[in-house]
PDB file of C-alpha atoms in Angstrom:
ATOM      1  CA  MET E   1     175.104  60.259 122.076  1.00 60.00           C
ATOM      2  CA  THR E   2     176.609  59.308 125.397  1.00 77.00           C
ATOM      3  CA  ILE E   3     174.738  57.613 128.226  1.00 84.00           C
ATOM      4  CA  GLY E   4     174.817  60.891 130.153  1.00 77.00           C
ATOM      5  CA  VAL E   5     173.024  62.755 127.341  1.00 75.00           C
ATOM      6  CA  TRP E   6     170.382  60.047 127.136  1.00 83.00           C
ATOM      7  CA  LEU E   7     169.899  60.301 130.902  1.00 90.00           C
ATOM      8  CA  GLY E   8     169.481  64.056 130.525  1.00 82.00           C
ATOM      9  CA  ILE E   9     166.875  63.490 127.808  1.00 84.00           C
ATOM     10  CA  TRP E  10     164.887  61.105 129.981  1.00 91.00           C
ATOM     11  CA  LEU E  11     165.031  63.525 132.893  1.00 90.00           C
ATOM     12  CA  GLY E  12     163.812  66.254 130.538  1.00 85.00           C
ATOM     13  CA  VAL E  13     160.878  64.081 129.404  1.00 88.00           C
ATOM     14  CA  LEU E  14     159.990  63.357 133.025  1.00 93.00           C
ATOM     15  CA  SER E  15     160.181  67.075 133.734  1.00 89.00           C
ATOM     16  CA  CYS E  16     157.687  67.731 130.918  1.00 88.00           C
ATOM     17  CA  ALA E  17     155.387  65.021 132.311  1.00 91.00           C
ATOM     18  CA  CYS E  18     155.487  66.654 135.779  1.00 92.00           C
ATOM     19  CA  TYR E  19     154.778  70.067 134.257  1.00 88.00           C
ATOM     20  CA  THR E  20     151.820  68.682 132.306  1.00 89.00           C
ATOM     21  CA  ALA E  21     150.403  66.918 135.359  1.00 91.00           C
ATOM     22  CA  ALA E  22     150.737  70.157 137.346  1.00 91.00           C
ATOM     23  CA  ALA E  23     148.938  72.098 134.604  1.00 88.00           C
ATOM     24  CA  VAL E  24     146.093  69.550 134.459  1.00 88.00           C
ATOM     25  CA  ALA E  25     145.765  69.702 138.251  1.00 90.00           C
ATOM     26  CA  GLN E  26     145.628  73.506 138.126  1.00 89.00           C
ATOM     27  CA  ARG E  27     142.992  73.395 135.387  1.00 85.00           C
ATOM     28  CA  ARG E  28     140.852  71.054 137.496  1.00 87.00           C
ATOM     29  CA  LEU E  29     141.400  73.328 140.485  1.00 89.00           C
ATOM     30  CA  ALA E  30     140.280  76.303 138.388  1.00 85.00           C
ATOM     31  CA  LEU E  31     136.928  74.576 137.889  1.00 82.00           C
ATOM     32  CA  ALA E  32     136.662  73.820 141.603  1.00 85.00           C
ATOM     33  CA  VAL E  33     137.592  77.368 142.692  1.00 82.00           C
ATOM     34  CA  PRO E  34     136.440  79.640 139.817  1.00 80.00           C
ATOM     35  CA  GLU E  35     136.201  82.874 141.844  1.00 76.00           C
ATOM     36  CA  PRO E  36     138.628  85.782 141.199  1.00 69.00           C
ATOM     37  CA  LEU E  37     141.963  85.209 142.917  1.00 72.00           C
ATOM     38  CA  THR E  38     142.003  88.751 144.278  1.00 62.00           C
ATOM     39  CA  ALA E  39     139.420  87.659 146.840  1.00 58.00           C
ATOM     40  CA  GLY E  40     140.948  86.528 150.100  1.00 61.00           C
ATOM     41  CA  ARG E  41     138.481  83.690 150.385  1.00 71.00           C
ATOM     42  CA  SER E  42     139.527  82.358 146.976  1.00 77.00           C
ATOM     43  CA  LEU E  43     143.198  82.281 147.955  1.00 79.00           C
ATOM     44  CA  ALA E  44     142.289  80.563 151.193  1.00 82.00           C
ATOM     45  CA  ALA E  45     140.226  78.031 149.236  1.00 82.00           C
ATOM     46  CA  LEU E  46     143.217  77.326 147.014  1.00 85.00           C
ATOM     47  CA  ALA E  47     145.447  76.791 150.040  1.00 84.00           C
ATOM     48  CA  ARG E  48     142.969  74.323 151.528  1.00 87.00           C
ATOM     49  CA  HIS E  49     142.540  72.319 148.336  1.00 89.00           C
ATOM     50  CA  PRO E  50     144.806  69.265 147.906  1.00 91.00           C
ATOM     51  CA  LEU E  51     145.054  69.901 144.147  1.00 91.00           C
ATOM     52  CA  TRP E  52     146.900  73.162 144.841  1.00 91.00           C
ATOM     53  CA  TRP E  53     149.559  71.466 146.935  1.00 93.00           C
ATOM     54  CA  GLY E  54     149.746  68.622 144.450  1.00 93.00           C
ATOM     55  CA  ALA E  55     150.349  71.098 141.619  1.00 91.00           C
ATOM     56  CA  ALA E  56     152.967  72.906 143.685  1.00 91.00           C
ATOM     57  CA  ALA E  57     154.772  69.636 144.410  1.00 93.00           C
ATOM     58  CA  LEU E  58     154.648  68.641 140.740  1.00 93.00           C
ATOM     59  CA  ASN E  59     156.034  72.016 139.690  1.00 88.00           C
ATOM     60  CA  ALA E  60     158.848  71.650 142.241  1.00 88.00           C
ATOM     61  CA  GLY E  61     159.576  68.193 140.872  1.00 90.00           C
ATOM     62  CA  ARG E  62     159.553  69.574 137.360  1.00 86.00           C
ATOM     63  CA  ALA E  63     162.130  72.197 138.292  1.00 81.00           C
ATOM     64  CA  ALA E  64     164.374  69.629 140.015  1.00 84.00           C
ATOM     65  CA  LEU E  65     164.193  67.267 137.027  1.00 88.00           C
ATOM     66  CA  GLN E  66     164.963  70.127 134.662  1.00 79.00           C
ATOM     67  CA  VAL E  67     168.075  71.028 136.664  1.00 75.00           C
ATOM     68  CA  GLY E  68     169.103  67.351 136.610  1.00 79.00           C
ATOM     69  CA  ALA E  69     168.505  67.177 132.853  1.00 80.00           C
ATOM     70  CA  LEU E  70     170.717  70.200 132.221  1.00 69.00           C
ATOM     71  CA  ALA E  71     173.445  68.627 134.380  1.00 70.00           C
ATOM     72  CA  PHE E  72     173.725  65.741 131.930  1.00 79.00           C
ATOM     73  CA  ALA E  73     172.615  67.149 128.564  1.00 71.00           C
ATOM     74  CA  PRO E  74     173.231  70.492 126.819  1.00 61.00           C
ATOM     75  CA  LEU E  75     170.606  73.217 126.744  1.00 58.00           C
ATOM     76  CA  THR E  76     170.141  72.736 123.002  1.00 55.00           C
ATOM     77  CA  VAL E  77     168.926  69.179 123.670  1.00 66.00           C
ATOM     78  CA  VAL E  78     166.853  69.751 126.811  1.00 70.00           C
ATOM     79  CA  GLN E  79     164.982  72.963 125.943  1.00 66.00           C
ATOM     80  CA  PRO E  80     163.203  71.692 122.777  1.00 66.00           C
ATOM     81  CA  LEU E  81     161.701  68.892 124.877  1.00 77.00           C
ATOM     82  CA  GLY E  82     159.364  71.528 126.343  1.00 74.00           C
ATOM     83  CA  VAL E  83     157.080  71.083 123.356  1.00 73.00           C
ATOM     84  CA  LEU E  84     156.017  67.733 124.801  1.00 80.00           C
ATOM     85  CA  VAL E  85     153.817  69.423 127.403  1.00 81.00           C
ATOM     86  CA  LEU E  86     151.293  70.226 124.687  1.00 77.00           C
ATOM     87  CA  VAL E  87     151.431  66.684 123.307  1.00 77.00           C
ATOM     88  CA  PHE E  88     150.867  65.281 126.796  1.00 81.00           C
ATOM     89  CA  GLY E  89     148.407  67.876 128.048  1.00 79.00           C
ATOM     90  CA  LEU E  90     145.906  68.294 125.220  1.00 78.00           C
ATOM     91  CA  PRO E  91     144.325  64.809 125.217  1.00 82.00           C
ATOM     92  CA  TRP E  92     144.654  64.536 128.983  1.00 78.00           C
ATOM     93  CA  SER E  93     142.735  67.762 129.609  1.00 72.00           C
ATOM     94  CA  ALA E  94     140.113  66.973 126.965  1.00 74.00           C
ATOM     95  CA  ARG E  95     139.382  63.605 128.501  1.00 76.00           C
ATOM     96  CA  LEU E  96     138.969  65.114 131.953  1.00 71.00           C
ATOM     97  CA  SER E  97     136.572  67.646 130.417  1.00 70.00           C
ATOM     98  CA  GLY E  98     134.470  64.803 128.971  1.00 76.00           C
ATOM     99  CA  ARG E  99     135.097  65.605 125.325  1.00 77.00           C
ATOM    100  CA  ARG E 100     137.296  64.670 122.386  1.00 81.00           C
ATOM    101  CA  VAL E 101     140.173  66.712 121.031  1.00 80.00           C
ATOM    102  CA  THR E 102     138.985  68.423 117.873  1.00 81.00           C
ATOM    103  CA  ALA E 103     140.869  68.330 114.564  1.00 83.00           C
ATOM    104  CA  ARG E 104     141.338  72.080 114.860  1.00 83.00           C
ATOM    105  CA  GLU E 105     143.015  71.655 118.237  1.00 81.00           C
ATOM    106  CA  TRP E 106     145.332  68.971 116.900  1.00 84.00           C
ATOM    107  CA  ARG E 107     146.336  71.303 114.031  1.00 86.00           C
ATOM    108  CA  GLY E 108     146.957  74.076 116.550  1.00 84.00           C
ATOM    109  CA  ALA E 109     149.037  71.759 118.727  1.00 82.00           C
ATOM    110  CA  LEU E 110     151.066  70.557 115.729  1.00 86.00           C
ATOM    111  CA  LEU E 111     151.768  74.100 114.532  1.00 86.00           C
ATOM    112  CA  THR E 112     152.703  75.240 118.034  1.00 82.00           C
ATOM    113  CA  VAL E 113     154.955  72.250 118.673  1.00 82.00           C
ATOM    114  CA  LEU E 114     156.795  72.664 115.339  1.00 86.00           C
ATOM    115  CA  ALA E 115     157.156  76.418 115.754  1.00 83.00           C
ATOM    116  CA  LEU E 116     158.303  76.154 119.345  1.00 77.00           C
ATOM    117  CA  GLY E 117     160.784  73.403 118.508  1.00 76.00           C
ATOM    118  CA  VAL E 118     162.459  75.605 115.883  1.00 80.00           C
ATOM    119  CA  LEU E 119     162.164  78.683 118.097  1.00 74.00           C
ATOM    120  CA  LEU E 120     163.958  76.973 120.965  1.00 69.00           C
ATOM    121  CA  THR E 121     166.650  75.762 118.609  1.00 69.00           C
ATOM    122  CA  VAL E 122     167.528  79.286 117.467  1.00 69.00           C
ATOM    123  CA  ALA E 123     166.788  81.038 120.785  1.00 62.00           C
ATOM    124  CA  VAL E 124     169.192  79.145 123.009  1.00 60.00           C
ATOM    125  CA  THR E 125     172.286  80.958 124.247  1.00 57.00           C
ATOM    126  CA  GLY E 126     175.884  79.909 123.919  1.00 54.00           C
ATOM    127  CA  GLY E 127     175.920  78.517 127.455  1.00 54.00           C
ATOM    128  CA  GLU E 128     178.739  80.762 128.720  1.00 62.00           C
ATOM    129  CA  GLY E 129     178.053  83.497 131.194  1.00 70.00           C
ATOM    130  CA  ARG E 130     178.252  84.618 134.796  1.00 83.00           C
ATOM    131  CA  PRO E 131     175.845  84.748 137.726  1.00 87.00           C
ATOM    132  CA  MET E 132     174.012  87.982 138.382  1.00 92.00           C
ATOM    133  CA  GLY E 133     175.641  90.400 140.788  1.00 93.00           C
ATOM    134  CA  THR E 134     173.815  91.540 143.903  1.00 94.00           C
ATOM    135  CA  GLY E 135     172.625  94.773 142.307  1.00 95.00           C
ATOM    136  CA  THR E 136     171.696  93.114 139.055  1.00 95.00           C
ATOM    137  CA  GLY E 137     169.794  90.373 140.906  1.00 95.00           C
ATOM    138  CA  ALA E 138     167.781  92.961 142.838  1.00 96.00           C
ATOM    139  CA  LEU E 139     167.063  94.851 139.604  1.00 96.00           C
ATOM    140  CA  VAL E 140     165.909  91.726 137.810  1.00 96.00           C
ATOM    141  CA  VAL E 141     163.679  90.589 140.672  1.00 96.00           C
ATOM    142  CA  GLY E 142     162.163  94.055 141.140  1.00 96.00           C
ATOM    143  CA  GLY E 143     161.714  94.631 137.413  1.00 97.00           C
ATOM    144  CA  THR E 144     160.103  91.230 136.934  1.00 97.00           C
ATOM    145  CA  ALA E 145     157.734  91.799 139.820  1.00 96.00           C
ATOM    146  CA  ALA E 146     156.709  95.132 138.315  1.00 97.00           C
ATOM    147  CA  LEU E 147     156.214  93.571 134.868  1.00 97.00           C
ATOM    148  CA  LEU E 148     154.117  90.739 136.276  1.00 97.00           C
ATOM    149  CA  GLY E 149     151.996  93.218 138.220  1.00 95.00           C
ATOM    150  CA  ALA E 150     151.483  95.328 135.092  1.00 96.00           C
ATOM    151  CA  LEU E 151     150.451  92.293 133.030  1.00 95.00           C
ATOM    152  CA  ALA E 152     148.044  91.102 135.734  1.00 94.00           C
ATOM    153  CA  TRP E 153     146.563  94.617 136.040  1.00 94.00           C
ATOM    154  CA  THR E 154     146.138  94.816 132.246  1.00 95.00           C
ATOM    155  CA  ALA E 155     144.602  91.336 132.103  1.00 92.00           C
ATOM    156  CA  GLY E 156     142.039  92.348 134.701  1.00 88.00           C
ATOM    157  CA  ARG E 157     140.806  95.088 132.404  1.00 91.00           C
ATOM    158  CA  VAL E 158     140.599  93.083 129.193  1.00 89.00           C
ATOM    159  CA  PRO E 159     136.935  92.229 128.424  1.00 88.00           C
ATOM    160  CA  SER E 160     137.758  89.067 126.473  1.00 86.00           C
ATOM    161  CA  PRO E 161     138.280  86.026 128.739  1.00 85.00           C
ATOM    162  CA  VAL E 162     140.425  84.396 126.047  1.00 83.00           C
ATOM    163  CA  TRP E 163     142.824  87.322 125.793  1.00 87.00           C
ATOM    164  CA  ARG E 164     142.800  87.687 129.588  1.00 90.00           C
ATOM    165  CA  SER E 165     143.906  84.078 129.819  1.00 90.00           C
ATOM    166  CA  HIS E 166     146.627  84.638 127.215  1.00 90.00           C
ATOM    167  CA  LEU E 167     148.039  87.641 129.082  1.00 94.00           C
ATOM    168  CA  LEU E 168     148.059  85.825 132.412  1.00 94.00           C
ATOM    169  CA  ALA E 169     149.655  82.742 130.810  1.00 93.00           C
ATOM    170  CA  ALA E 170     152.355  84.935 129.235  1.00 95.00           C
ATOM    171  CA  ALA E 171     153.035  86.478 132.635  1.00 96.00           C
ATOM    172  CA  ALA E 172     153.296  82.998 134.159  1.00 95.00           C
ATOM    173  CA  GLY E 173     155.743  81.921 131.459  1.00 91.00           C
ATOM    174  CA  ILE E 174     157.865  85.030 132.056  1.00 94.00           C
ATOM    175  CA  ALA E 175     157.858  84.308 135.786  1.00 94.00           C
ATOM    176  CA  PHE E 176     158.968  80.699 135.284  1.00 89.00           C
ATOM    177  CA  GLY E 177     161.660  81.739 132.794  1.00 86.00           C
ATOM    178  CA  VAL E 178     163.135  84.470 134.999  1.00 91.00           C
ATOM    179  CA  ALA E 179     162.934  82.139 138.020  1.00 89.00           C
ATOM    180  CA  SER E 180     165.076  79.660 136.086  1.00 83.00           C
ATOM    181  CA  ALA E 181     167.687  82.371 135.476  1.00 85.00           C
ATOM    182  CA  THR E 182     167.716  83.539 139.099  1.00 89.00           C
ATOM    183  CA  ALA E 183     167.882  79.928 140.315  1.00 85.00           C
ATOM    184  CA  LYS E 184     170.892  79.390 138.056  1.00 81.00           C
ATOM    185  CA  THR E 185     172.506  82.399 139.702  1.00 87.00           C
ATOM    186  CA  VAL E 186     171.873  81.053 143.192  1.00 88.00           C
ATOM    187  CA  ILE E 187     173.366  77.674 142.254  1.00 83.00           C
ATOM    188  CA  ALA E 188     176.451  79.332 140.763  1.00 83.00           C
ATOM    189  CA  VAL E 189     176.977  81.579 143.811  1.00 90.00           C
ATOM    190  CA  ALA E 190     176.576  78.594 146.141  1.00 88.00           C
ATOM    191  CA  ALA E 191     179.115  76.597 144.125  1.00 83.00           C
ATOM    192  CA  ASP E 192     181.669  79.426 144.366  1.00 89.00           C
ATOM    193  CA  GLY E 193     181.166  80.680 147.919  1.00 87.00           C
ATOM    194  CA  GLY E 194     178.887  78.321 149.802  1.00 88.00           C
ATOM    195  CA  ALA E 195     175.353  78.480 151.107  1.00 88.00           C
ATOM    196  CA  ALA E 196     175.633  81.729 153.108  1.00 91.00           C
ATOM    197  CA  PRO E 197     176.345  84.127 150.237  1.00 91.00           C
ATOM    198  CA  ALA E 198     173.860  82.268 148.026  1.00 90.00           C
ATOM    199  CA  LEU E 199     171.043  82.698 150.553  1.00 92.00           C
ATOM    200  CA  ALA E 200     171.967  86.355 151.070  1.00 94.00           C
ATOM    201  CA  HIS E 201     171.797  87.048 147.337  1.00 95.00           C
ATOM    202  CA  PRO E 202     168.587  88.853 146.190  1.00 95.00           C
ATOM    203  CA  ALA E 203     168.080  86.110 143.624  1.00 94.00           C
ATOM    204  CA  ALA E 204     167.464  83.537 146.381  1.00 93.00           C
ATOM    205  CA  GLY E 205     164.347  85.123 147.846  1.00 94.00           C
ATOM    206  CA  GLY E 206     163.427  86.501 144.425  1.00 95.00           C
ATOM    207  CA  THR E 207     163.350  83.033 142.900  1.00 91.00           C
ATOM    208  CA  ALA E 208     160.818  81.825 145.458  1.00 91.00           C
ATOM    209  CA  LEU E 209     158.619  84.918 145.141  1.00 95.00           C
ATOM    210  CA  ILE E 210     158.632  84.911 141.350  1.00 95.00           C
ATOM    211  CA  ALA E 211     157.949  81.157 141.162  1.00 91.00           C
ATOM    212  CA  ILE E 212     154.968  81.501 143.530  1.00 91.00           C
ATOM    213  CA  ALA E 213     153.691  84.436 141.467  1.00 94.00           C
ATOM    214  CA  GLY E 214     154.019  82.242 138.367  1.00 93.00           C
ATOM    215  CA  LEU E 215     151.933  79.510 139.972  1.00 92.00           C
ATOM    216  CA  LEU E 216     149.182  81.984 140.872  1.00 92.00           C
ATOM    217  CA  LEU E 217     149.250  83.586 137.418  1.00 94.00           C
ATOM    218  CA  ALA E 218     149.042  80.189 135.725  1.00 92.00           C
ATOM    219  CA  GLN E 219     146.166  79.271 138.028  1.00 91.00           C
ATOM    220  CA  ALA E 220     144.317  82.418 137.000  1.00 90.00           C
ATOM    221  CA  ALA E 221     145.034  81.723 133.313  1.00 91.00           C
ATOM    222  CA  TYR E 222     143.539  78.215 133.564  1.00 87.00           C
ATOM    223  CA  GLN E 223     140.408  79.737 135.100  1.00 81.00           C
ATOM    224  CA  GLY E 224     139.778  81.560 131.854  1.00 65.00           C
ATOM    225  CA  ALA E 225     140.211  78.883 129.161  1.00 70.00           C
ATOM    226  CA  GLU E 226     140.762  75.248 128.333  1.00 72.00           C
ATOM    227  CA  LEU E 227     144.246  73.906 129.037  1.00 77.00           C
ATOM    228  CA  GLY E 228     145.711  73.980 125.507  1.00 76.00           C
ATOM    229  CA  ALA E 229     145.904  77.714 124.785  1.00 78.00           C
ATOM    230  CA  PRO E 230     147.306  79.013 128.120  1.00 87.00           C
ATOM    231  CA  LEU E 231     149.698  76.070 128.308  1.00 84.00           C
ATOM    232  CA  GLY E 232     150.935  76.889 124.806  1.00 82.00           C
ATOM    233  CA  VAL E 233     151.444  80.556 125.694  1.00 88.00           C
ATOM    234  CA  THR E 234     153.329  79.671 128.888  1.00 89.00           C
ATOM    235  CA  THR E 235     155.463  77.104 127.058  1.00 82.00           C
ATOM    236  CA  VAL E 236     156.533  79.736 124.494  1.00 82.00           C
ATOM    237  CA  ALA E 237     157.087  82.578 126.969  1.00 87.00           C
ATOM    238  CA  ASN E 238     159.147  80.531 129.455  1.00 84.00           C
ATOM    239  CA  PRO E 239     162.292  79.757 127.401  1.00 79.00           C
ATOM    240  CA  VAL E 240     162.194  83.110 125.641  1.00 81.00           C
ATOM    241  CA  ALA E 241     162.187  84.939 129.000  1.00 87.00           C
ATOM    242  CA  ALA E 242     164.992  82.728 130.289  1.00 82.00           C
ATOM    243  CA  SER E 243     167.084  83.416 127.182  1.00 79.00           C
ATOM    244  CA  VAL E 244     166.480  87.158 127.399  1.00 84.00           C
ATOM    245  CA  ALA E 245     167.507  87.183 131.073  1.00 87.00           C
ATOM    246  CA  GLY E 246     170.625  85.167 130.300  1.00 82.00           C
ATOM    247  CA  VAL E 247     171.733  87.438 127.454  1.00 81.00           C
ATOM    248  CA  ALA E 248     170.810  90.746 129.092  1.00 87.00           C
ATOM    249  CA  PHE E 249     171.926  90.143 132.667  1.00 89.00           C
ATOM    250  CA  MET E 250     174.200  87.087 132.826  1.00 85.00           C
ATOM    251  CA  GLY E 251     176.618  87.692 129.997  1.00 81.00           C
ATOM    252  CA  GLU E 252     175.433  84.790 127.851  1.00 74.00           C
ATOM    253  CA  THR E 253     175.660  85.097 124.093  1.00 72.00           C
ATOM    254  CA  TYR E 254     172.808  84.616 121.664  1.00 67.00           C
ATOM    255  CA  SER E 255     173.824  81.933 119.216  1.00 64.00           C
ATOM    256  CA  GLY E 256     171.266  82.628 116.465  1.00 67.00           C
ATOM    257  CA  GLY E 257     172.486  85.989 115.191  1.00 69.00           C
ATOM    258  CA  TRP E 258     170.289  88.127 112.974  1.00 74.00           C
ATOM    259  CA  PRO E 259     169.152  85.176 110.798  1.00 78.00           C
ATOM    260  CA  GLY E 260     168.110  83.372 113.963  1.00 73.00           C
ATOM    261  CA  THR E 261     166.207  86.472 115.074  1.00 75.00           C
ATOM    262  CA  GLY E 262     164.210  86.456 111.836  1.00 82.00           C
ATOM    263  CA  VAL E 263     163.460  82.752 112.182  1.00 82.00           C
ATOM    264  CA  ALA E 264     162.453  83.281 115.812  1.00 78.00           C
ATOM    265  CA  VAL E 265     159.995  86.028 114.852  1.00 82.00           C
ATOM    266  CA  LEU E 266     158.414  83.858 112.154  1.00 87.00           C
ATOM    267  CA  CYS E 267     158.163  80.913 114.546  1.00 84.00           C
ATOM    268  CA  ALA E 268     156.618  83.136 117.184  1.00 80.00           C
ATOM    269  CA  LEU E 269     153.941  84.234 114.704  1.00 86.00           C
ATOM    270  CA  LEU E 270     153.298  80.622 113.684  1.00 87.00           C
ATOM    271  CA  ALA E 271     153.085  79.576 117.336  1.00 81.00           C
ATOM    272  CA  GLY E 272     150.612  82.427 117.940  1.00 82.00           C
ATOM    273  CA  TYR E 273     148.398  81.096 115.144  1.00 86.00           C
ATOM    274  CA  GLY E 274     148.613  77.602 116.605  1.00 83.00           C
ATOM    275  CA  ILE E 275     147.621  78.948 120.030  1.00 79.00           C
ATOM    276  CA  ALA E 276     144.669  80.751 118.431  1.00 78.00           C
ATOM    277  CA  LEU E 277     143.506  77.395 117.079  1.00 80.00           C
ATOM    278  CA  LEU E 278     143.932  75.848 120.529  1.00 75.00           C
ATOM    279  CA  ALA E 279     141.787  78.587 122.035  1.00 69.00           C
ATOM    280  CA  ASP E 280     138.950  77.974 119.554  1.00 60.00           C
ATOM    281  CA  PRO E 281     136.941  75.430 121.637  1.00 52.00           C
ATOM    282  CA  PHE E 282     136.678  77.885 124.520  1.00 50.00           C
ATOM    283  CA  ARG E 283     135.926  80.829 122.258  1.00 48.00           C
ATOM    284  CA  ALA E 284     133.172  78.894 120.548  1.00 44.00           C
ATOM    285  CA  GLY E 285     131.770  77.695 123.861  1.00 44.00           C
ATOM    286  CA  ARG E 286     132.009  74.013 122.965  1.00 46.00           C
ATOM    287  CA  THR E 287     133.477  72.744 126.221  1.00 44.00           C
ATOM    288  CA  ARG E 288     131.250  71.455 128.939  1.00 42.00           C
ATOM    289  CA  SER E 289     133.277  72.599 131.885  1.00 42.00           C
ATOM    290  CA  SER E 290     134.994  75.863 130.923  1.00 41.00           C
ATOM    291  CA  ARG E 291     133.747  78.902 132.740  1.00 43.00           C
ATOM    292  CA  PRO E 292     135.030  82.430 132.122  1.00 41.00           C
ATOM    293  CA  SER E 293     136.720  83.962 135.097  1.00 41.00           C
ATOM    294  CA  PRO E 294     137.957  87.458 135.848  1.00 44.00           C
ATOM    295  CA  ALA E 295     141.087  85.683 137.041  1.00 44.00           C
ATOM    296  CA  LEU E 296     143.284  88.098 138.960  1.00 49.00           C
ATOM    297  CA  SER E 297     140.914  91.017 138.610  1.00 43.00           C
ATOM    298  CA  GLY E 298     137.789  91.870 140.443  1.00 41.00           C
ATOM    299  CA  THR E 299     135.841  92.502 137.252  1.00 39.00           C
ATOM    300  CA  SER E 300     133.140  90.247 135.867  1.00 37.00           C
ATOM    301  CA  CYS E 301     133.082  88.507 132.519  1.00 37.00           C
ATOM    302  CA  ARG E 302     129.362  88.614 132.252  1.00 35.00           C
TER     303      ARG E 302
END
């Protein structure tokens, strides 16, 4: 490999470290502000807490490092590095919770990492494509906002705090994945025509709105479970959503074909089982600091 590819790999690893640190900060913030995020006072409390701004800065750094990594290394090299967030985050979160990582959690992390690594390998696109047009960008932003709203509404009516957390984490992953696609569009438009048309494109404002929604959805997901399970769900949903957006709206080509589709489905099922193992400590009530939360809904878990 060339020096540039190695630089891209290191930037990708640093991006994963930033993402993990942001997730840990959001999990700690969820314990400090456990009230439903639909309450105005809860949102105000988030805005006043330094952990929120720290997590936002870390997520912004993660996005910048990811863009830098993709500038030096191909997508097929950078995307599989996303599995490292589970390797970094699981022991970190457990230590902050005053407990040890269980053998069951390690098995869940291993299964999820292996499944996600293979899934990302077959789910990447061919790398060719075009930026979204104005109408397509508006459609993608509006459709994503509607989907995120529907998932949040559904999560608020799910009695199980574990499944509520999974749904919110999936919504957060979708938001981050689509935001990556719309950000790629803005960068491409800016490269072709300058800053003015890029800022006027619906994807510009849409990227910011969707990314903020993703942060809030992830925050709500971490209010409902230990770090491992929601982080695993988000890590799986993110690249899948980005690939779907690239293929459906940006003219990219799926490189896996039908065999890759079958492998992707099997890997998704295996990752789901791994995430179920990661969710076990919260489901069994073995953590000292986890508290169920109605997250984005106004309902109670009691």
